[in-house]
Amino acid sequence: MEAQHLNSSCDTFTVENISFGDLNQDELATMFTDGRLASHFLERQLTKWYPYLTFVDKKGHDHLDEQGNKYDQKCFTKGGLGFAPSHMGGKGRGFVQEEAHEHAKYITYICCDVVDFPTVRVRFAKGSDLIKVYPKCRVPFKDRGEFFGE
């Protein structure tokens, strides 16, 4: 079942019924355009949209499918999409291209566009294919439309 989504056009979902305390839907939707926050929720939501995925939260990947293939969820935000391993992102951390490429060879990325949250676009892409086009492991925002098949 998973193969049908690899390098496919994207799927589009609308997240409904989001709530937290007394925050309204607009306040929450704005917060979820930040991939650092949205990722924690999307990692679990993806198993509802794609029931063949199991959330595992392991170092280097977030999900496994029924065949044991590894998936890593990443968010496309106003800054684009970075798909280097998480330990290479953030202040004081360095990007090591050879290490990132080696990791990407064995991962399928679940690219989630949260720019227009509560609309979420999802595209599955093999890491080995992504590094051919984006060797710095970053899809720039200007490529968003093309990346998600517009």
Short mmCIF file of C-alpha atoms in Angstrom, two decimals:
data_model
loop_
_atom_site.label_atom_id
_atom_site.label_comp_id
_atom_site.label_asym_id
_atom_site.label_seq_id
_atom_site.Cartn_x
_atom_site.Cartn_y
_atom_site.Cartn_z
CA MET A 1 0.00 0.00 0.00
CA GLU A 2 2.78 2.48 0.81
CA ALA A 3 4.27 2.43 -2.67
CA GLN A 4 1.29 4.27 -4.13
CA HIS A 5 2.29 7.42 -2.23
CA LEU A 6 6.00 7.49 -3.01
CA ASN A 7 6.87 10.53 -5.08
CA SER A 8 3.19 10.95 -5.78
CA SER A 9 1.24 14.10 -6.13
CA CYS A 10 0.10 15.39 -2.81
CA ASP A 11 -2.95 14.60 -0.74
CA THR A 12 -4.84 17.46 0.86
CA PHE A 13 -6.54 17.35 4.25
CA THR A 14 -8.38 19.87 6.40
CA VAL A 15 -7.77 19.58 10.12
CA GLU A 16 -10.99 20.23 12.00
CA ASN A 17 -11.95 20.29 15.64
CA ILE A 18 -8.69 21.69 16.95
CA SER A 19 -8.97 22.98 20.47
CA PHE A 20 -6.91 23.87 23.47
CA GLY A 21 -8.21 25.64 26.53
CA ASP A 22 -9.84 28.93 25.62
CA LEU A 23 -7.88 29.54 22.40
CA ASN A 24 -10.03 29.99 19.32
CA GLN A 25 -9.61 28.20 15.98
CA ASP A 26 -7.82 31.14 14.34
CA GLU A 27 -5.29 31.43 17.16
CA LEU A 28 -4.55 27.71 16.98
CA ALA A 29 -4.36 27.68 13.19
CA THR A 30 -1.75 30.45 13.30
CA MET A 31 0.28 28.49 15.85
CA PHE A 32 0.19 25.34 13.71
CA THR A 33 1.89 27.09 10.80
CA ASP A 34 5.06 26.69 12.88
CA GLY A 35 6.47 23.30 11.93
CA ARG A 36 8.18 22.87 15.30
CA LEU A 37 4.76 22.76 16.95
CA ALA A 38 2.77 21.14 14.14
CA SER A 39 5.17 18.21 13.77
CA HIS A 40 4.34 16.74 17.15
CA PHE A 41 0.66 16.58 16.26
CA LEU A 42 1.08 15.60 12.61
CA GLU A 43 3.30 12.65 13.46
CA ARG A 44 0.31 11.09 15.20
CA GLN A 45 -2.36 12.41 12.81
CA LEU A 46 -0.59 10.81 9.83
CA THR A 47 -1.45 7.36 11.21
CA LYS A 48 -5.14 8.31 10.92
CA TRP A 49 -4.80 9.52 7.33
CA TYR A 50 -2.49 6.62 6.38
CA PRO A 51 -3.46 3.65 8.58
CA TYR A 52 -0.60 1.48 7.27
CA LEU A 53 1.84 3.78 9.14
CA THR A 54 2.78 3.22 12.77
CA PHE A 55 4.18 6.09 14.83
CA VAL A 56 7.43 4.96 16.46
CA ASP A 57 9.32 8.18 17.38
CA LYS A 58 12.78 6.69 16.91
CA LYS A 59 16.04 8.49 16.30
CA GLY A 60 16.16 9.20 12.58
CA HIS A 61 12.57 8.28 11.74
CA ASP A 62 9.04 8.79 12.99
CA HIS A 63 7.06 6.00 11.34
CA LEU A 64 7.27 2.46 10.01
CA ASP A 65 4.98 0.84 7.48
CA GLU A 66 3.80 -2.77 7.42
CA GLN A 67 6.98 -3.84 5.57
CA GLY A 68 9.31 -2.09 8.03
CA ASN A 69 10.17 0.84 5.74
CA LYS A 70 11.18 4.00 7.61
CA TYR A 71 9.53 7.41 7.26
CA ASP A 72 10.50 10.80 8.63
CA GLN A 73 7.88 13.56 8.84
CA LYS A 74 9.04 17.08 7.95
CA CYS A 75 7.07 20.33 7.73
CA PHE A 76 7.11 22.77 4.84
CA THR A 77 6.69 26.25 6.33
CA LYS A 78 7.30 29.85 5.27
CA GLY A 79 11.03 29.02 5.49
CA GLY A 80 10.77 26.08 3.09
CA LEU A 81 11.36 22.44 3.94
CA GLY A 82 14.52 21.17 5.57
CA PHE A 83 14.96 17.43 5.41
CA ALA A 84 18.37 16.97 6.96
CA PRO A 85 18.34 14.84 10.11
CA SER A 86 16.90 16.76 13.06
CA HIS A 87 20.18 16.74 14.96
CA MET A 88 21.66 18.93 12.20
CA GLY A 89 19.05 21.69 12.55
CA GLY A 90 18.98 24.57 14.97
CA LYS A 91 21.37 27.11 16.38
CA GLY A 92 24.89 25.84 16.89
CA ARG A 93 24.32 22.68 14.88
CA GLY A 94 26.05 21.97 11.61
CA PHE A 95 24.91 20.45 8.34
CA VAL A 96 27.11 17.53 7.25
CA GLN A 97 26.10 16.82 3.66
CA GLU A 98 27.62 13.33 3.41
CA GLU A 99 25.89 12.20 6.61
CA ALA A 100 22.57 13.76 5.57
CA HIS A 101 22.73 12.08 2.16
CA GLU A 102 23.55 8.70 3.69
CA HIS A 103 20.52 9.03 5.99
CA ALA A 104 18.27 10.09 3.11
CA LYS A 105 19.08 6.95 1.11
CA TYR A 106 17.07 4.86 3.57
CA ILE A 107 14.21 7.20 4.40
CA THR A 108 10.96 8.22 2.80
CA TYR A 109 10.07 11.74 3.84
CA ILE A 110 6.48 12.65 4.62
CA CYS A 111 6.46 16.29 3.58
CA CYS A 112 3.63 18.19 5.24
CA ASP A 113 2.79 21.70 4.02
CA VAL A 114 1.40 23.63 7.00
CA VAL A 115 1.66 27.13 5.49
CA ASP A 116 -2.14 27.31 5.00
CA PHE A 117 -3.12 25.42 8.15
CA PRO A 118 -5.77 24.05 8.83
CA THR A 119 -5.26 22.86 5.24
CA VAL A 120 -2.38 20.38 5.21
CA ARG A 121 -0.88 19.02 2.02
CA VAL A 122 1.07 15.78 2.27
CA ARG A 123 3.58 14.39 -0.20
CA PHE A 124 5.65 11.25 0.27
CA ALA A 125 9.10 11.49 -1.33
CA LYS A 126 12.06 9.13 -1.31
CA GLY A 127 15.07 10.74 0.28
CA SER A 128 17.32 9.37 -2.46
CA ASP A 129 15.26 11.29 -5.03
CA LEU A 130 15.11 14.49 -2.98
CA ILE A 131 18.89 14.77 -2.56
CA LYS A 132 19.35 14.61 -6.33
CA VAL A 133 17.29 17.77 -6.75
CA TYR A 134 18.03 19.41 -3.38
CA PRO A 135 21.58 18.34 -2.35
CA LYS A 136 21.64 20.85 0.54
CA CYS A 137 18.59 19.04 2.00
CA ARG A 138 16.40 22.15 1.77
CA VAL A 139 13.46 22.79 -0.55
CA PRO A 140 13.16 26.59 -0.84
CA PHE A 141 9.80 28.26 -0.33
CA LYS A 142 9.82 29.46 -3.95
CA ASP A 143 9.58 25.79 -5.04
CA ARG A 144 6.52 25.10 -2.87
CA GLY A 145 3.93 25.11 -5.66
CA GLU A 146 5.93 22.87 -7.95
CA PHE A 147 6.92 20.56 -5.09
CA PHE A 148 3.30 19.98 -4.15
CA GLY A 149 2.12 19.67 -7.76
CA GLU A 150 0.49 23.05 -8.44
#
